[in-house]
N, CA, C and O of each residue as an XYZ file, in Angstrom:
828
protein
N       3.033      8.107    -22.358
C       2.485      6.770    -23.591
C       2.535      5.922    -25.049
O       1.650      6.029    -25.897
N       3.548      5.188    -25.173
C       3.476      4.834    -26.250
C       2.532      4.680    -26.727
O       1.557      4.227    -26.128
N       2.539      5.157    -28.485
C       1.142      5.116    -29.113
C       0.619      4.124    -30.177
O      -0.304      4.228    -30.985
N       1.950      2.620    -29.792
C       0.872      1.422    -30.143
C       1.444      0.384    -29.119
O       2.596      0.446    -28.690
N       0.458     -0.654    -28.740
C       0.992     -1.588    -27.855
C       0.797     -2.234    -28.728
O       0.162     -1.871    -29.718
N       1.564     -3.928    -28.476
C       2.099     -4.896    -28.562
C       0.814     -5.790    -27.616
O       0.312     -5.668    -26.499
N       0.634     -6.839    -28.941
C      -0.623     -8.416    -27.430
C       0.082     -9.151    -27.879
O       0.466     -8.954    -29.031
N       0.495    -10.197    -27.207
C       0.923    -11.795    -26.616
C      -1.020    -13.237    -26.598
O      -2.226    -13.221    -26.353
N       0.156    -14.195    -27.080
C      -1.155    -15.298    -25.982
C       0.338    -15.912    -26.460
O       1.069    -15.870    -27.450
N       0.311    -16.667    -24.758
C       0.989    -17.907    -24.019
C      -0.158    -18.512    -23.648
O      -1.327    -18.183    -23.448
N       1.050    -20.301    -23.579
C       0.778    -21.469    -22.939
C       1.127    -21.573    -22.085
O       0.690    -22.410    -21.294
N       2.066    -20.787    -21.836
C       3.217    -21.078    -19.944
C       2.661    -22.039    -18.492
O       3.117    -22.954    -17.806
N       1.559    -21.300    -18.530
C       0.568    -21.777    -17.284
C      -0.381    -23.118    -17.826
O      -0.971    -23.825    -17.008
N      -0.435    -23.316    -18.973
C      -1.758    -24.402    -19.606
C      -0.974    -25.566    -20.211
O      -1.312    -26.721    -19.951
N      -0.295    -25.391    -20.734
C       0.585    -25.787    -21.220
C       1.857    -26.073    -22.170
O       2.111    -25.301    -23.095
N       2.512    -27.014    -21.953
C       4.678    -26.933    -22.302
C       3.971    -28.678    -22.921
O       3.020    -29.394    -22.608
N       5.174    -28.735    -23.992
C       5.736    -29.945    -24.405
C       6.803    -30.136    -24.900
O       7.278    -29.015    -25.082
N       7.744    -31.154    -25.365
C       8.694    -31.386    -25.485
C       8.566    -32.290    -26.830
O       8.034    -33.387    -26.660
N       9.085    -31.887    -28.446
C       9.119    -32.977    -28.585
C       7.263    -33.434    -29.366
O       6.256    -33.687    -28.706
N       7.405    -33.389    -31.106
C       5.845    -33.481    -31.251
C       6.214    -32.883    -32.576
O       7.253    -32.914    -33.235
N       4.890    -32.258    -32.784
C       4.398    -31.771    -33.895
C       3.509    -30.414    -33.690
O       2.560    -30.512    -32.912
N       3.684    -29.461    -34.172
C       2.091    -28.700    -34.377
C       1.749    -27.823    -35.415
O       2.389    -26.813    -35.708
N       0.461    -28.326    -36.116
C       0.170    -27.376    -37.333
C      -1.145    -26.657    -37.102
O      -2.025    -27.109    -36.369
N      -1.225    -25.610    -37.711
C      -2.025    -24.260    -37.808
C      -2.096    -24.022    -39.422
O      -1.444    -24.334    -40.419
N      -3.523    -23.130    -39.021
C      -3.493    -22.210    -40.655
C      -3.417    -21.579    -39.600
O      -3.683    -21.746    -38.410
N      -2.765    -20.382    -40.628
C      -2.913    -18.108    -40.585
C      -2.756    -18.231    -42.044
O      -2.357    -19.023    -42.898
N      -3.274    -17.045    -41.908
C      -3.030    -16.339    -42.414
C      -2.802    -14.378    -42.145
O      -3.700    -13.629    -41.761
N      -1.069    -13.873    -42.554
C      -0.494    -12.585    -42.041
C      -1.455    -11.765    -42.272
O      -2.073    -11.550    -43.315
N      -1.595    -11.095    -40.737
C      -2.276     -9.488    -41.292
C      -1.078     -8.553    -41.163
O      -0.082     -8.247    -40.507
N      -2.058     -8.234    -42.529
C      -1.769     -6.269    -42.707
C      -1.476     -5.172    -42.658
O      -2.248     -4.327    -43.109
N      -0.363     -4.846    -42.141
C      -0.706     -3.297    -42.315
C       1.103     -2.750    -41.519
O       1.376     -3.079    -40.364
N       2.153     -1.882    -42.441
C       2.844     -1.726    -42.060
C       2.424     -1.009    -40.423
O       1.559     -0.427    -39.768
N       4.646     -1.946    -40.416
C       5.452     -2.238    -39.427
C       4.197     -2.928    -38.126
O       3.927     -2.707    -36.945
N       3.633     -4.008    -39.427
C       3.427     -4.863    -37.526
C       4.348     -6.574    -38.426
O       4.657     -6.801    -39.596
N       4.524     -7.627    -36.779
C       5.415     -7.838    -36.899
C       4.732     -9.150    -35.882
O       4.982     -9.086    -34.678
N       3.856    -10.350    -36.412
C       3.346    -11.022    -36.339
C       4.182    -12.921    -36.107
O       4.972    -13.544    -36.816
N       3.512    -13.251    -34.822
C       4.399    -14.497    -34.671
C       4.079    -15.529    -33.957
O       3.382    -15.262    -32.978
N       4.405    -16.830    -34.142
C       4.555    -18.179    -33.885
C       4.952    -18.737    -33.668
O       5.218    -19.700    -34.388
N       5.459    -18.540    -32.054
C       6.758    -18.924    -31.720
C       7.005    -19.824    -30.079
O       6.356    -19.883    -29.034
N       7.434    -20.024    -30.243
C       7.913    -21.347    -28.832
C       9.106    -21.059    -27.598
O      10.204    -21.134    -28.149
N       9.228    -20.829    -26.478
C       9.818    -20.197    -25.632
C      10.538    -21.297    -24.416
O       9.801    -21.837    -23.591
N      10.959    -21.366    -24.418
C      11.654    -22.441    -22.768
C      10.702    -22.123    -21.720
O      10.207    -21.013    -21.523
N      10.404    -23.597    -20.809
C       9.442    -23.724    -19.773
C      10.232    -23.067    -18.315
O       9.897    -22.480    -17.286
N      11.273    -23.496    -18.860
C      11.986    -23.076    -17.419
C      13.870    -22.494    -17.584
O      14.726    -22.402    -16.705
N      13.953    -22.197    -19.095
C      15.360    -21.812    -18.594
C      16.348    -22.615    -18.268
O      17.207    -22.028    -17.610
N      16.604    -23.909    -18.499
C      17.245    -25.069    -17.787
C      19.043    -24.963    -18.342
O      20.028    -25.644    -18.057
N      18.826    -23.702    -19.289
C      20.274    -23.295    -19.264
C      20.693    -21.735    -19.060
O      21.721    -21.523    -18.417
N      20.387    -21.277    -19.272
C      19.666    -19.972    -18.986
C      19.382    -19.281    -19.719
O      18.721    -19.443    -20.744
N      20.207    -17.713    -18.965
C      18.701    -17.009    -19.864
C      18.967    -16.253    -21.203
O      20.193    -16.160    -21.245
N      18.526    -15.756    -22.148
C      18.236    -16.294    -23.569
C      19.692    -15.827    -23.629
O      20.440    -15.225    -22.858
N      19.827    -16.526    -25.277
C      19.385    -17.478    -26.201
C      20.023    -18.971    -26.102
O      20.153    -19.823    -26.981
N      20.484    -18.996    -24.300
C      20.973    -20.043    -24.388
C      20.238    -21.076    -24.103
O      20.568    -22.226    -24.394
N      19.131    -20.749    -23.484
C      17.788    -21.934    -23.309
C      16.701    -22.429    -24.393
O      15.764    -23.212    -24.235
N      17.261    -21.488    -25.940
C      16.814    -21.744    -26.697
C      15.931    -21.523    -27.475
O      15.796    -22.578    -28.094
N      14.782    -20.346    -28.081
C      14.184    -20.053    -29.036
C      13.486    -20.377    -30.303
O      13.896    -20.085    -31.426
N      12.399    -21.005    -30.016
C      11.748    -21.826    -31.740
C      10.575    -20.737    -32.498
O       9.473    -20.413    -32.056
N      11.095    -20.406    -33.502
C      10.440    -19.229    -33.949
C      10.379    -20.684    -34.997
O      11.223    -21.464    -35.438
N       8.230    -20.477    -35.145
C       7.503    -21.733    -36.274
C       7.061    -20.065    -37.635
O       6.723    -20.391    -38.773
N       7.114    -18.972    -37.391
C       6.784    -18.254    -38.165
C       6.848    -17.071    -38.223
O       6.450    -16.575    -37.169
N       7.175    -16.306    -38.990
C       7.512    -14.739    -38.588
C       6.852    -14.226    -39.548
O       6.225    -14.947    -40.325
N       6.881    -12.648    -39.683
C       5.811    -11.764    -41.294
C       6.129    -10.810    -41.022
O       6.608    -10.695    -39.894
N       6.004     -9.136    -42.239
C       6.288     -7.783    -42.227
C       4.740     -7.634    -42.623
O       4.487     -8.227    -43.672
N       3.944     -7.164    -42.196
C       2.937     -6.449    -42.348
C       2.568     -5.455    -43.332
O       1.467     -5.101    -43.754
N       3.918     -5.036    -43.634
C       3.930     -4.024    -44.894
C       3.275     -4.641    -46.289
O       2.949     -5.794    -46.572
N       3.224     -3.549    -46.957
C       2.214     -4.377    -48.413
C       2.984     -4.477    -49.824
O       2.736     -5.031    -50.895
N       3.901     -3.782    -49.388
C       5.045     -3.435    -50.120
C       6.234     -2.749    -50.032
O       6.045     -1.585    -50.386
N       7.727     -3.019    -49.620
C       8.534     -2.953    -48.884
C       9.830     -3.958    -49.429
O       9.963     -5.174    -49.564
N      10.814     -2.606    -49.692
C      12.055     -3.447    -50.305
C      13.563     -3.483    -49.803
O      14.462     -2.691    -50.081
N      13.593     -4.302    -49.212
C      14.722     -3.824    -48.915
C      16.253     -3.989    -49.666
O      16.063     -5.017    -50.315
N      17.757     -3.540    -49.970
C      18.531     -3.709    -50.929
C      18.331     -5.039    -52.219
O      18.931     -6.072    -52.516
N      16.827     -4.097    -52.841
C      16.365     -4.642    -54.503
C      15.794     -6.051    -54.355
O      15.748     -6.777    -55.348
N      15.288     -6.541    -52.981
C      14.058     -7.316    -53.045
C      13.453     -7.325    -52.171
O      13.943     -6.569    -51.333
N      12.624     -7.764    -51.856
C      10.786     -7.689    -51.301
C      11.242     -7.728    -49.842
O      12.081     -8.580    -49.549
N      10.973     -7.241    -49.281
C      10.604     -8.019    -47.644
C       9.314     -6.980    -46.188
O       9.395     -5.996    -45.454
N       8.245     -8.121    -46.557
C       7.344     -7.485    -46.697
C       6.666     -8.136    -45.648
O       7.113     -8.245    -44.507
N       4.991     -8.806    -46.260
C       4.186    -10.018    -45.814
C       4.126    -10.678    -47.415
O       3.067    -11.131    -47.848
N       4.941    -10.675    -47.946
C       4.915    -11.358    -49.507
C       5.759    -12.430    -48.998
O       5.687    -13.584    -49.423
N       6.955    -11.857    -47.636
C       7.487    -13.241    -46.805
C       7.256    -13.128    -45.617
O       6.928    -12.252    -44.817
N       7.690    -15.098    -45.662
C       7.487    -15.438    -44.307
C       9.327    -16.473    -43.738
O      10.176    -16.978    -44.472
N       9.286    -16.425    -42.767
C      10.377    -17.087    -42.254
C      10.864    -17.451    -40.802
O      10.519    -16.674    -39.912
N      11.567    -18.457    -40.490
C      11.475    -20.083    -39.370
C      12.996    -19.451    -38.533
O      13.614    -18.452    -38.899
N      13.313    -20.235    -37.488
C      14.607    -19.289    -36.500
C      14.593    -20.440    -35.646
O      13.568    -21.062    -35.366
N      15.823    -20.734    -35.209
C      16.393    -20.872    -33.510
C      16.922    -20.106    -33.257
O      17.861    -19.828    -34.002
N      16.779    -19.598    -32.536
C      18.028    -19.053    -30.925
C      18.677    -19.936    -30.266
O      18.227    -20.825    -29.542
N      20.274    -19.562    -30.648
C      20.169    -20.937    -29.947
C      22.303    -20.006    -29.283
O      23.202    -19.864    -30.111
N      22.435    -19.687    -28.085
C      23.858    -20.199    -28.058
C      24.363    -19.254    -26.125
O      23.913    -18.752    -25.095
N      25.544    -19.614    -26.866
C      26.128    -19.208    -24.425
C      25.615    -18.080    -24.607
O      24.765    -18.107    -23.718
N      25.474    -16.907    -25.199
C      25.648    -15.678    -24.774
C      24.897    -15.000    -25.928
O      24.888    -15.369    -27.102
N      24.437    -14.228    -25.536
C      23.372    -13.063    -26.351
C      24.124    -12.721    -27.720
O      23.532    -12.623    -28.795
N      25.711    -12.525    -27.524
C      26.688    -11.675    -28.447
C      26.511    -12.988    -29.325
O      25.926    -12.734    -30.378
N      26.805    -14.114    -29.197
C      27.358    -15.222    -30.163
C      25.531    -16.172    -30.799
O      25.679    -17.167    -31.509
N      24.463    -15.846    -30.545
C      23.140    -16.232    -30.856
C      23.850    -16.402    -32.128
O      24.721    -15.619    -32.507
N      23.306    -17.869    -33.056
C      23.366    -18.211    -34.403
C      22.777    -18.444    -34.823
O      23.007    -19.286    -35.691
N      21.368    -17.925    -34.635
C      20.318    -18.148    -35.457
C      20.904    -17.321    -36.707
O      20.097    -16.887    -37.530
N      21.664    -17.192    -36.801
C      21.667    -17.207    -38.765
C      22.515    -18.825    -39.903
O      22.767    -18.961    -41.100
N      22.677    -19.714    -38.676
C      23.211    -21.243    -38.845
C      21.896    -22.248    -38.929
O      21.928    -23.478    -38.965
N      20.819    -21.454    -38.950
C      19.677    -22.325    -38.388
C      18.305    -21.662    -38.680
O      17.378    -21.971    -37.932
N      18.076    -20.784    -39.686
C      16.915    -19.904    -40.009
C      16.612    -20.101    -41.841
O      17.478    -20.106    -42.715
N      15.374    -20.223    -41.989
C      15.372    -20.286    -43.575
C      13.284    -19.076    -43.880
O      12.365    -19.011    -43.063
N      13.323    -18.702    -44.683
C      12.928    -17.568    -45.489
C      12.035    -17.627    -46.797
O      12.589    -17.172    -47.798
N      10.908    -18.049    -46.939
C      10.351    -18.233    -48.216
C       9.531    -17.352    -48.776
O       8.379    -17.374    -48.343
N       9.949    -16.056    -50.179
C       9.023    -14.779    -50.804
C       8.546    -15.299    -51.533
O       9.131    -15.749    -52.519
N       6.828    -15.471    -51.221
C       6.191    -14.910    -52.767
C       5.618    -14.332    -53.752
O       4.833    -13.404    -53.554
N       5.947    -14.834    -55.127
C       5.822    -13.811    -55.828
C       5.309    -14.126    -57.197
O       5.474    -14.158    -58.417
N       4.622    -14.323    -56.211
C       3.267    -14.681    -57.513
C       1.781    -13.866    -57.692
O       0.901    -14.133    -58.511
N       1.781    -12.745    -56.627
C       0.956    -11.658    -56.195
C       0.137    -12.550    -54.955
O      -0.579    -11.955    -54.149
N       0.368    -14.314    -54.894
C      -0.074    -14.421    -53.794
C       0.743    -14.638    -52.103
O       1.150    -15.570    -51.410
N       0.633    -12.854    -52.018
C       1.629    -12.723    -51.131
C       0.482    -13.621    -49.471
O      -0.555    -14.270    -49.609
N       1.202    -13.294    -48.122
C       0.510    -14.287    -47.202
C      -0.611    -13.952    -46.389
O      -1.159    -14.591    -45.491
N      -0.881    -12.676    -46.936
C      -2.209    -12.125    -45.884
C      -3.041    -12.359    -47.448
O      -2.508    -11.329    -47.861
N      -3.380    -12.546    -47.937
C      -4.074    -12.802    -48.826
C      -4.765    -14.074    -48.645
O      -5.761    -14.227    -49.352
N      -4.483    -14.920    -47.932
C      -5.602    -16.538    -48.132
C      -4.714    -17.467    -46.663
O      -3.689    -16.976    -46.189
N      -5.214    -18.608    -46.188
C      -4.925    -18.850    -45.180
C      -3.645    -20.474    -45.802
O      -3.805    -21.178    -46.798
N      -2.712    -20.544    -44.936
C      -1.249    -21.338    -45.415
C      -1.399    -22.422    -44.359
O      -2.311    -22.512    -43.537
N      -0.699    -22.965    -44.464
C      -0.376    -24.335    -44.090
C       0.580    -24.504    -43.081
O       1.585    -25.193    -43.254
N       0.295    -23.841    -41.903
C       2.239    -24.079    -41.695
C       2.388    -25.365    -40.463
O       1.269    -25.656    -40.040
N       3.351    -26.065    -39.902
C       4.480    -26.732    -39.750
C       4.844    -27.080    -39.322
O       5.920    -27.067    -39.920
N       5.166    -28.099    -37.666
C       6.430    -27.770    -37.066
C       6.668    -29.005    -36.691
O       5.705    -29.293    -35.980
N       7.675    -30.290    -36.767
C       7.670    -31.273    -36.713
C       9.708    -31.348    -35.729
O      10.870    -31.297    -36.132
N       9.219    -31.446    -34.776
C      10.364    -31.470    -33.835
C      10.875    -32.807    -33.188
O      10.042    -33.232    -32.387
N      12.279    -33.802    -33.318
C      12.508    -34.402    -32.895
C      13.334    -34.292    -31.238
O      13.374    -33.341    -30.457
N      14.123    -36.134    -31.093
C      15.137    -35.845    -30.622
C      16.202    -35.226    -31.796
O      17.224    -34.747    -31.304
N      16.138    -35.187    -32.818
C      17.455    -34.882    -33.963
C      17.762    -34.428    -34.310
O      18.715    -34.738    -35.026
N      15.988    -32.967    -35.320
C      16.291    -32.277    -35.810
C      14.931    -31.286    -35.422
O      14.048    -31.622    -34.634
N      14.994    -29.762    -36.299
C      13.490    -29.514    -35.939
C      13.428    -29.101    -37.436
O      14.432    -28.839    -38.097
N      11.918    -29.062    -37.998
C      11.900    -28.597    -39.322
C      10.675    -28.090    -39.421
O       9.989    -28.602    -38.537
N       9.798    -27.017    -40.333
C       8.573    -25.688    -39.932
C       8.356    -26.059    -41.640
O       8.992    -26.024    -42.694
N       7.871    -26.192    -41.452
C       7.516    -25.871    -43.385
C       6.322    -25.293    -43.425
O       5.745    -25.155    -42.346
N       5.454    -24.667    -45.052
C       4.361    -23.775    -44.800
C       4.068    -24.802    -46.587
O       4.868    -25.120    -47.467
N       1.729    -25.142    -46.360
C       1.871    -25.241    -47.015
C       2.985    -26.787    -48.382
O       2.995    -27.089    -49.575
N       3.523    -27.126    -47.370
C       4.120    -28.778    -47.798
C       5.495    -27.858    -48.542
O       6.047    -28.518    -49.423
N       5.792    -27.177    -48.430
C       7.227    -26.494    -49.302
C       8.053    -26.237    -47.335
O       7.253    -25.851    -46.482
N       9.471    -26.475    -46.909
C      10.285    -26.340    -45.569
C      10.438    -25.146    -46.092
O      10.501    -24.683    -47.231
N      10.509    -24.527    -44.416
C      11.093    -22.911    -44.648
C      12.488    -23.743    -43.546
O      13.451    -22.991    -43.698
N      12.892    -24.835    -42.639
C      13.384    -24.304    -42.018
C      13.952    -25.443    -42.012
O      13.132    -26.178    -42.561
N      15.386    -26.419    -41.564
C      15.305    -27.552    -41.191
C      16.912    -27.846    -40.486
O      17.947    -27.895    -41.151
N      16.814    -28.034    -38.892
C      17.869    -27.696    -38.661
C      18.514    -29.062    -37.501
O      18.112    -29.476    -36.414
N      19.281    -29.311    -38.091
C      20.414    -30.786    -37.547
C      21.638    -30.735    -37.163
O      22.490    -31.085    -37.979
N      22.030    -30.316    -35.905
C      23.472    -30.471    -35.796
C      24.047    -31.435    -36.655
O      24.900    -31.313    -37.534
N      22.999    -33.080    -35.956
C      24.095    -34.403    -37.472
C      24.215    -34.083    -37.870
O      25.357    -33.640    -37.994
N      22.833    -33.669    -39.052
C      22.841    -34.062    -40.216
C      23.462    -32.756    -41.000
O      23.412    -32.460    -42.194
N      24.301    -31.825    -39.445
C      24.900    -31.634    -40.560
C      26.619    -31.860    -40.258
O      27.599    -31.270    -40.712
N      26.511    -32.742    -39.499
C      28.121    -33.002    -39.915
C      28.778    -33.075    -38.204
O      29.822    -33.638    -37.875
N      27.892    -32.388    -37.363
C      28.168    -32.785    -35.762
C      27.764    -32.923    -34.634
O      26.579    -32.666    -34.420
N      28.359    -33.238    -33.880
C      27.525    -33.836    -32.764
C      26.642    -33.473    -31.998
O      25.768    -34.246    -31.604
N      26.736    -31.923    -31.568
C      26.070    -31.137    -30.519
C      25.795    -30.080    -30.963
O      26.585    -29.926    -31.895
N      24.898    -28.864    -30.866
C      24.535    -27.431    -31.613
C      25.477    -26.707    -30.522
O      24.927    -25.651    -30.208
N      26.759    -26.891    -29.788
C      27.960    -26.469    -29.544
C      28.288    -26.398    -30.223
O      28.149    -25.280    -30.718
N      29.201    -27.576    -31.181
C      30.046    -28.544    -32.080
C      29.572    -27.897    -33.693
O      30.469    -27.688    -34.510
N      27.867    -27.562    -34.122
C      28.000    -26.869    -34.766
C      28.138    -25.581    -34.363
O      29.159    -25.170    -34.914
N      27.436    -24.319    -33.384
C      27.739    -23.956    -33.309
C      29.053    -22.330    -33.680
O      29.149    -21.135    -33.960
N      29.989    -24.026    -33.275
C      31.808    -23.217    -33.925
C      31.926    -21.616    -32.501
O      32.377    -20.488    -32.694
N      31.472    -22.061    -31.527
C      31.723    -20.716    -30.603
C      33.662    -20.301    -30.628
O      33.985    -21.479    -30.473
N      34.162    -20.032    -30.655
C      35.051    -18.902    -29.742
C      35.604    -19.931    -27.910
O      35.154    -20.361    -26.848
N      36.954    -19.779    -28.804
C      37.376    -21.154    -26.845
C      37.304    -20.516    -25.720
O      37.335    -19.293    -25.859
N      37.252    -20.751    -25.064
C      37.571    -19.886    -23.802
C      35.947    -20.027    -22.680
O      35.833    -19.982    -21.455
N      35.061    -20.179    -23.618
C      33.507    -19.753    -23.575
C      32.621    -21.591    -22.302
O      32.255    -22.764    -22.387
N      32.736    -20.816    -21.671
C      31.949    -22.013    -21.575
C      30.272    -22.937    -21.786
O      29.156    -22.418    -21.763
N      30.610    -24.401    -21.981
C      28.908    -25.751    -22.279
C      28.162    -25.227    -22.034
O      27.652    -26.264    -21.608
N      27.059    -24.133    -21.732
C      26.177    -24.577    -21.058
C      25.147    -26.509    -21.188
O      24.378    -26.946    -20.331
N      25.442    -27.032    -22.173
C      24.791    -27.460    -22.572
C      25.501    -29.121    -22.809
O      25.046    -30.052    -23.474
N      26.715    -29.049    -22.025
C      27.916    -30.022    -22.488
C      27.373    -31.661    -21.671
O      27.882    -32.782    -21.710
N      26.115    -31.122    -20.966
C      26.153    -32.577    -20.045
C      24.365    -32.678    -20.631
O      23.559    -33.362    -20.000
N      24.151    -32.271    -21.291
C      22.771    -33.381    -22.343
C      23.284    -33.691    -24.003
O      24.360    -33.753    -24.597
N      21.543    -33.870    -24.407
C      21.254    -34.188    -26.115
C      22.499    -33.836    -26.766
O      23.517    -33.415    -26.215
N      22.329    -34.031    -27.875
C      23.343    -33.236    -29.063
C      22.485    -32.376    -29.474
O      22.833    -31.658    -30.412
N      20.695    -32.151    -28.709
C      19.229    -31.330    -29.616
C      19.916    -30.482    -28.275
O      19.314    -29.412    -28.364
N      20.737    -30.366    -27.211
C      20.518    -29.550    -26.283
C      20.373    -27.726    -27.081
O      20.995    -27.705    -28.143
N      19.975    -26.903    -26.878
C      19.301    -26.272    -25.734
C      18.267    -27.426    -26.304
O      18.226    -28.314    -25.452
N      17.620    -27.672    -27.157
C      16.319    -28.000    -27.576
C      15.728    -29.185    -27.439
O      15.019    -29.694    -28.307
N      16.046    -29.791    -26.106
C      15.489    -31.003    -25.232
C      15.119    -30.626    -23.761
O      15.588    -31.174    -22.763
N      13.659    -28.997    -23.784
C      13.448    -29.364    -22.715
C      12.069    -29.225    -23.289
O      11.943    -29.544    -24.471
N      11.010    -28.796    -22.632
C      10.359    -28.222    -22.480
C       9.480    -27.328    -23.386
O      10.302    -26.413    -23.341
N       8.398    -26.766    -24.255
C       8.611    -24.987    -24.185
C       7.163    -25.085    -24.917
O       6.360    -25.749    -25.572
N       7.449    -24.047    -24.358
C       5.552    -23.065    -24.540
C       4.854    -22.658    -25.913
O       5.440    -22.752    -26.992
N       3.514    -22.184    -25.768
C       3.184    -21.880    -27.284
C       3.784    -19.992    -27.191
O       4.270    -19.413    -26.219
N       3.504    -19.460    -28.566
C       3.929    -17.382    -28.071
C       2.512    -17.810    -29.269
O       2.611    -18.746    -30.062
N       1.715    -17.237    -29.205
C       1.137    -16.540    -30.985
C       1.283    -14.881    -30.778
O       0.395    -14.559    -29.989
N       1.683    -14.274    -30.986
C       1.532    -12.363    -30.644
C       1.333    -11.837    -31.487
O       1.205    -12.642    -32.410
N       1.140    -10.333    -31.984
C       1.360     -9.252    -33.595
C       1.689     -8.446    -32.480
O       1.024     -7.936    -31.579
N       3.151     -8.469    -32.842
C       4.204     -7.037    -32.092
C       3.602     -5.240    -33.066
O       2.654     -5.022    -33.820
N       4.549     -4.469    -32.608
C       4.558     -3.250    -33.842
C       5.635     -2.969    -33.844
O       6.272     -3.283    -32.838
N       6.450     -2.158    -35.105
C       8.056     -1.885    -34.991
C       9.493     -2.819    -34.234
O      10.049     -3.881    -34.513
N       9.742     -1.463    -32.861
C      10.735     -2.369    -32.781
C      12.202     -2.110    -32.991
O      12.085     -1.982    -34.210
N      13.383     -1.945    -32.806
C      14.057     -1.475    -32.801
C      15.718     -2.398    -33.138
O      16.844     -1.952    -33.360
N      15.134     -3.978    -33.029
C      16.249     -4.647    -33.311
C      16.545     -4.810    -34.462
O      17.560     -4.624    -33.790
N      16.805     -5.009    -35.822
C      16.556     -4.594    -37.226
C      15.738     -5.719    -37.972
O      16.045     -6.238    -39.045
N      14.702     -5.975    -37.235
C      14.104     -6.796    -37.928
C      12.694     -6.297    -38.582
O      11.568     -6.783    -38.476
N      13.352     -4.673    -39.592
C      12.283     -3.335    -39.885
C      14.083     -2.940    -40.452
O      14.876     -2.145    -39.947
N      14.185     -3.467    -41.151
C      15.626     -2.579    -41.006
C      15.350     -0.436    -41.570
O      14.442      0.226    -42.073
N      17.027     -0.122    -40.963
C      16.736      1.053    -41.590
C      16.605      1.156    -43.283
O      16.385      0.087    -43.852
N      16.715      2.265    -44.042
C      17.015      2.849    -44.857
C      15.880      2.019    -46.608
O      15.852      2.379    -47.785
N      15.110      0.785    -45.801
C      14.133      0.155    -47.084
C      13.281      1.443    -47.247
O      12.941      2.445    -46.619
N      13.104      0.721    -48.684
C      11.494      1.489    -49.475
C      10.933      0.887    -49.628
O      11.035     -0.126    -50.321
N       9.468      1.574    -48.578
C       8.108      1.672    -47.776
C       7.384      1.783    -49.165
O       6.909      2.907    -49.000
N       6.815      1.277    -50.864
C       5.861      1.987    -50.979
C       4.460      1.947    -50.630
O       3.883      1.182    -49.857
N       3.820      3.300    -51.621
C       2.271      3.919    -50.944
C       2.436      4.434    -48.992
O       1.462      5.101    -48.643
N       3.060      4.289    -48.309
C       3.009      5.232    -47.133
C       4.276      5.394    -46.663
O       4.180      4.780    -45.600
N       4.788      5.575    -46.685
C       5.877      6.302    -46.538
C       7.260      5.800    -46.311
O       7.291      4.781    -47.001
N       8.152      5.901    -45.873
C       9.585      5.936    -44.950
C       9.384      5.741    -43.524
O       8.573      6.309    -42.793
N      10.442      4.652    -43.178
C       9.301      3.759    -41.530
C       9.850      5.601    -41.059
O      10.506      6.503    -41.580
N       8.714      5.243    -39.145
C       8.730      6.823    -38.414
C      10.007      6.846    -37.894
O      10.365      7.820    -37.232
N      10.926      5.685    -38.146
C      12.007      5.928    -36.291
C      13.099      5.129    -37.440
O      12.999      4.739    -38.603
N      13.975      5.139    -36.583
C      15.218      4.410    -37.151
C      15.962      3.592    -35.823
O      16.033      4.259    -34.791
N      16.413      2.458    -35.791
C      16.466      1.591    -35.501
C      17.766      2.282    -33.673
O      18.059      1.675    -32.643
N      18.036      3.345    -34.037
C      19.277      4.399    -33.096
C      18.189      4.896    -32.891
O      18.529      5.466    -31.854
N      17.145      5.168    -33.003
C      16.283      5.803    -32.047
C      16.302      5.635    -30.404
O      15.492      6.251    -29.711
């Protein structure tokens, strides 16, 4: 049996929505290799399997108190927001629609409650923490007609959103998820970082 169990609460059976504003107060949990997240997934996968139907990450963090990767902190001092989208998993273009904020004043995101916000409209998705923008994604503001054009995908791929709005796949009903995961081998906790106080990561991402 695995030594750690992750948990989540989701609103798939009770509440879904398209466009609007989500606001909440949250204090990130502290603890090595904890991965808290508040995010949204599509209710019906109208455009196919992940990430074709999209994923909206309002906030993610790492519970480590002091971890450094490539000379910078990557721990509870940082929070991030991302959109995941693409015709297939190997063409996920989340790097075009992500943002991160790291505290440098000693008040990490585990020390107090912060005010988080996601605003989702027919033209953009934006996230904030304490009034500061983390991420804003809009194909039209970036100079593209749609997310498909924004992705600049290689030729020969089928566009799963071609008959829908410029915001597709983010023009369908989504539901909320609140979870705390532990660990993972997808690179969210990179190999080779220095974790001060409690030792190196006890696994590697090729385990």
